Amino acid sequence: MIVTTLDTVAGRMTDETLGVVRGSGLWTRRITKFAYGGLRNLHATGLQELDEGLNQAKESATKEMNEQARKMGADAVVGMRLEVIEMSSGIYCVNACGTAVKLEMPPQAMPPFAGKVHVAIDPVIAYAAARPSVAGSDLRH
């Protein structure tokens, strides 16, 4: 499956647009509670753990999006966008969306060059190209 943020895939033409595909992933800090209510433990997290958690949520969202596209019979997802939203303190949602498309190879405009080309020159064109310039003539306007 080809996934790109561009609207097209280089070297391919879009044959059919199948529709919008989406995926989402959630990540939160570790919070545990007592059975009777109240917080028991709140793990302090650093930027590295936040980075790893958001990357896992991103992978989950793009995997879900790709599965939707595969079920639709798509070859690629174009125009893919990622969005990270902090839903509340420490709870993040990552959304991935794009357009599922079927691709095809473009037709060749010309056959490949196979050797020397012989071009016949029209005699009228040859005469016009060979005649002297009129820049020095006696003709005046």
mmCIF file of C-alpha atoms in Angstrom:
data_model
loop_
_atom_site.group_PDB
_atom_site.id
_atom_site.type_symbol
_atom_site.label_atom_id
_atom_site.label_comp_id
_atom_site.label_asym_id
_atom_site.label_seq_id
_atom_site.Cartn_x
_atom_site.Cartn_y
_atom_site.Cartn_z
ATOM 1 C CA MET A 1 0.000 0.000 0.000
ATOM 2 C CA ILE A 2 1.408 3.366 -1.035
ATOM 3 C CA VAL A 3 0.661 6.166 1.434
ATOM 4 C CA THR A 4 1.574 9.748 0.562
ATOM 5 C CA THR A 5 0.763 13.250 1.732
ATOM 6 C CA LEU A 6 0.745 14.406 -1.896
ATOM 7 C CA ASP A 7 -2.404 14.434 -4.022
ATOM 8 C CA THR A 8 -0.841 12.106 -6.597
ATOM 9 C CA VAL A 9 1.678 9.280 -6.758
ATOM 10 C CA ALA A 10 4.720 10.001 -8.919
ATOM 11 C CA GLY A 11 4.700 8.070 -12.179
ATOM 12 C CA ARG A 12 1.124 6.838 -11.756
ATOM 13 C CA MET A 13 -2.322 8.087 -12.739
ATOM 14 C CA THR A 14 -5.398 7.909 -10.537
ATOM 15 C CA ASP A 15 -7.793 5.480 -12.170
ATOM 16 C CA GLU A 16 -10.568 5.619 -9.588
ATOM 17 C CA THR A 17 -11.252 7.520 -6.354
ATOM 18 C CA LEU A 18 -12.789 5.169 -3.807
ATOM 19 C CA GLY A 19 -13.433 7.515 -0.891
ATOM 20 C CA VAL A 20 -12.142 8.892 2.383
ATOM 21 C CA VAL A 21 -10.497 6.513 4.847
ATOM 22 C CA ARG A 22 -9.838 7.235 8.522
ATOM 23 C CA GLY A 23 -8.078 5.790 11.523
ATOM 24 C CA SER A 24 -7.500 6.891 15.098
ATOM 25 C CA GLY A 25 -5.309 5.955 18.007
ATOM 26 C CA LEU A 26 -5.327 7.006 21.663
ATOM 27 C CA TRP A 27 -2.517 7.416 24.155
ATOM 28 C CA THR A 28 -2.657 8.418 27.791
ATOM 29 C CA ARG A 29 -0.384 8.643 30.794
ATOM 30 C CA ARG A 30 -0.614 5.790 33.234
ATOM 31 C CA ILE A 31 -3.243 6.607 35.834
ATOM 32 C CA THR A 32 -4.421 4.030 38.379
ATOM 33 C CA LYS A 33 -7.275 4.453 40.819
ATOM 34 C CA PHE A 34 -8.390 2.985 44.113
ATOM 35 C CA ALA A 35 -11.456 0.758 44.017
ATOM 36 C CA TYR A 36 -13.248 3.330 46.208
ATOM 37 C CA GLY A 37 -12.333 6.249 43.976
ATOM 38 C CA GLY A 38 -9.498 8.704 44.052
ATOM 39 C CA LEU A 39 -6.110 8.523 42.427
ATOM 40 C CA ARG A 40 -3.658 5.939 43.649
ATOM 41 C CA ASN A 41 -0.739 6.609 41.353
ATOM 42 C CA LEU A 42 0.101 9.082 38.605
ATOM 43 C CA HIS A 43 3.297 8.318 36.750
ATOM 44 C CA ALA A 44 5.327 11.371 35.861
ATOM 45 C CA THR A 45 6.254 11.070 32.209
ATOM 46 C CA GLY A 46 9.042 12.669 30.298
ATOM 47 C CA LEU A 47 9.164 13.827 26.713
ATOM 48 C CA GLN A 48 10.680 10.532 25.547
ATOM 49 C CA GLU A 49 7.729 8.527 26.848
ATOM 50 C CA LEU A 50 5.296 11.044 25.336
ATOM 51 C CA ASP A 51 7.116 10.782 22.005
ATOM 52 C CA GLU A 52 7.019 6.974 22.059
ATOM 53 C CA GLY A 53 3.345 6.944 23.044
ATOM 54 C CA LEU A 54 2.317 9.350 20.292
ATOM 55 C CA ASN A 55 4.322 7.349 17.742
ATOM 56 C CA GLN A 56 2.491 4.180 18.802
ATOM 57 C CA ALA A 57 -0.849 5.999 18.481
ATOM 58 C CA LYS A 58 0.187 7.266 15.032
ATOM 59 C CA GLU A 59 1.118 3.737 13.890
ATOM 60 C CA SER A 60 -2.209 2.449 15.179
ATOM 61 C CA ALA A 61 -4.138 5.193 13.346
ATOM 62 C CA THR A 62 -2.322 4.691 10.025
ATOM 63 C CA LYS A 63 -2.703 0.893 10.279
ATOM 64 C CA GLU A 64 -6.460 1.275 10.783
ATOM 65 C CA MET A 65 -6.639 3.711 7.838
ATOM 66 C CA ASN A 66 -4.680 1.310 5.598
ATOM 67 C CA GLU A 67 -6.967 -1.595 6.528
ATOM 68 C CA GLN A 68 -10.010 0.445 5.507
ATOM 69 C CA ALA A 69 -8.361 1.275 2.180
ATOM 70 C CA ARG A 70 -7.414 -2.377 1.600
ATOM 71 C CA LYS A 71 -11.028 -3.471 2.214
ATOM 72 C CA MET A 72 -12.143 -0.934 -0.422
ATOM 73 C CA GLY A 73 -9.676 -2.425 -2.926
ATOM 74 C CA ALA A 74 -7.339 0.581 -3.030
ATOM 75 C CA ASP A 75 -3.758 0.603 -4.296
ATOM 76 C CA ALA A 76 -2.827 3.788 -2.429
ATOM 77 C CA VAL A 77 -3.912 6.458 0.029
ATOM 78 C CA VAL A 78 -3.223 9.997 -1.178
ATOM 79 C CA GLY A 79 -3.520 13.313 0.648
ATOM 80 C CA MET A 80 -2.889 11.635 4.000
ATOM 81 C CA ARG A 81 -3.005 13.950 7.018
ATOM 82 C CA LEU A 82 -2.207 13.356 10.676
ATOM 83 C CA GLU A 83 -3.778 15.318 13.489
ATOM 84 C CA VAL A 84 -2.867 15.141 17.183
ATOM 85 C CA ILE A 85 -5.434 16.418 19.688
ATOM 86 C CA GLU A 86 -5.037 16.637 23.459
ATOM 87 C CA MET A 87 -8.515 15.617 24.579
ATOM 88 C CA SER A 88 -7.868 16.381 28.245
ATOM 89 C CA SER A 89 -4.866 16.556 30.508
ATOM 90 C CA GLY A 90 -2.581 13.722 29.392
ATOM 91 C CA ILE A 91 -5.034 12.037 26.985
ATOM 92 C CA TYR A 92 -4.080 12.331 23.315
ATOM 93 C CA CYS A 93 -5.931 11.278 20.183
ATOM 94 C CA VAL A 94 -4.136 10.847 16.836
ATOM 95 C CA ASN A 95 -6.318 10.918 13.704
ATOM 96 C CA ALA A 96 -5.137 9.820 10.260
ATOM 97 C CA CYS A 97 -7.212 10.414 7.147
ATOM 98 C CA GLY A 98 -6.719 10.333 3.398
ATOM 99 C CA THR A 99 -8.314 9.373 0.092
ATOM 100 C CA ALA A 100 -8.258 5.762 -1.082
ATOM 101 C CA VAL A 101 -7.527 5.464 -4.822
ATOM 102 C CA LYS A 102 -6.813 2.881 -7.492
ATOM 103 C CA LEU A 103 -3.758 3.614 -9.625
ATOM 104 C CA GLU A 104 -2.664 2.768 -13.152
ATOM 105 C CA MET A 105 0.481 3.297 -15.184
ATOM 106 C CA PRO A 106 0.183 6.172 -17.686
ATOM 107 C CA PRO A 107 0.133 5.242 -21.376
ATOM 108 C CA GLN A 108 3.365 5.795 -23.258
ATOM 109 C CA ALA A 109 3.071 8.890 -25.419
ATOM 110 C CA MET A 110 5.750 7.784 -27.897
ATOM 111 C CA PRO A 111 7.470 4.496 -28.628
ATOM 112 C CA PRO A 112 11.062 4.331 -27.435
ATOM 113 C CA PHE A 113 13.722 5.627 -29.853
ATOM 114 C CA ALA A 114 15.151 2.696 -31.806
ATOM 115 C CA GLY A 115 17.808 4.245 -34.051
ATOM 116 C CA LYS A 116 18.395 6.802 -36.813
ATOM 117 C CA VAL A 117 15.493 8.888 -38.048
ATOM 118 C CA HIS A 118 15.295 9.797 -41.753
ATOM 119 C CA VAL A 119 13.322 12.959 -42.440
ATOM 120 C CA ALA A 120 12.361 13.961 -45.988
ATOM 121 C CA ILE A 121 12.858 17.707 -46.569
ATOM 122 C CA ASP A 122 10.219 19.551 -48.558
ATOM 123 C CA PRO A 123 11.870 21.383 -51.533
ATOM 124 C CA VAL A 124 9.906 24.607 -50.855
ATOM 125 C CA ILE A 125 11.142 24.711 -47.264
ATOM 126 C CA ALA A 126 14.704 23.994 -48.439
ATOM 127 C CA TYR A 127 14.554 26.917 -50.975
ATOM 128 C CA ALA A 128 13.158 29.353 -48.379
ATOM 129 C CA ALA A 129 15.880 28.422 -45.922
ATOM 130 C CA ALA A 130 18.650 28.845 -48.549
ATOM 131 C CA ARG A 131 17.607 32.167 -50.195
ATOM 132 C CA PRO A 132 19.572 35.313 -49.372
ATOM 133 C CA SER A 133 18.280 37.777 -46.849
ATOM 134 C CA VAL A 134 16.381 40.833 -48.070
ATOM 135 C CA ALA A 135 17.912 43.075 -45.417
ATOM 136 C CA GLY A 136 20.287 44.719 -47.926
ATOM 137 C CA SER A 137 17.814 45.027 -50.797
ATOM 138 C CA ASP A 138 16.713 48.280 -52.460
ATOM 139 C CA LEU A 139 13.106 47.768 -51.415
ATOM 140 C CA ARG A 140 11.804 50.544 -49.221
ATOM 141 C CA HIS A 141 8.543 50.911 -47.415
#
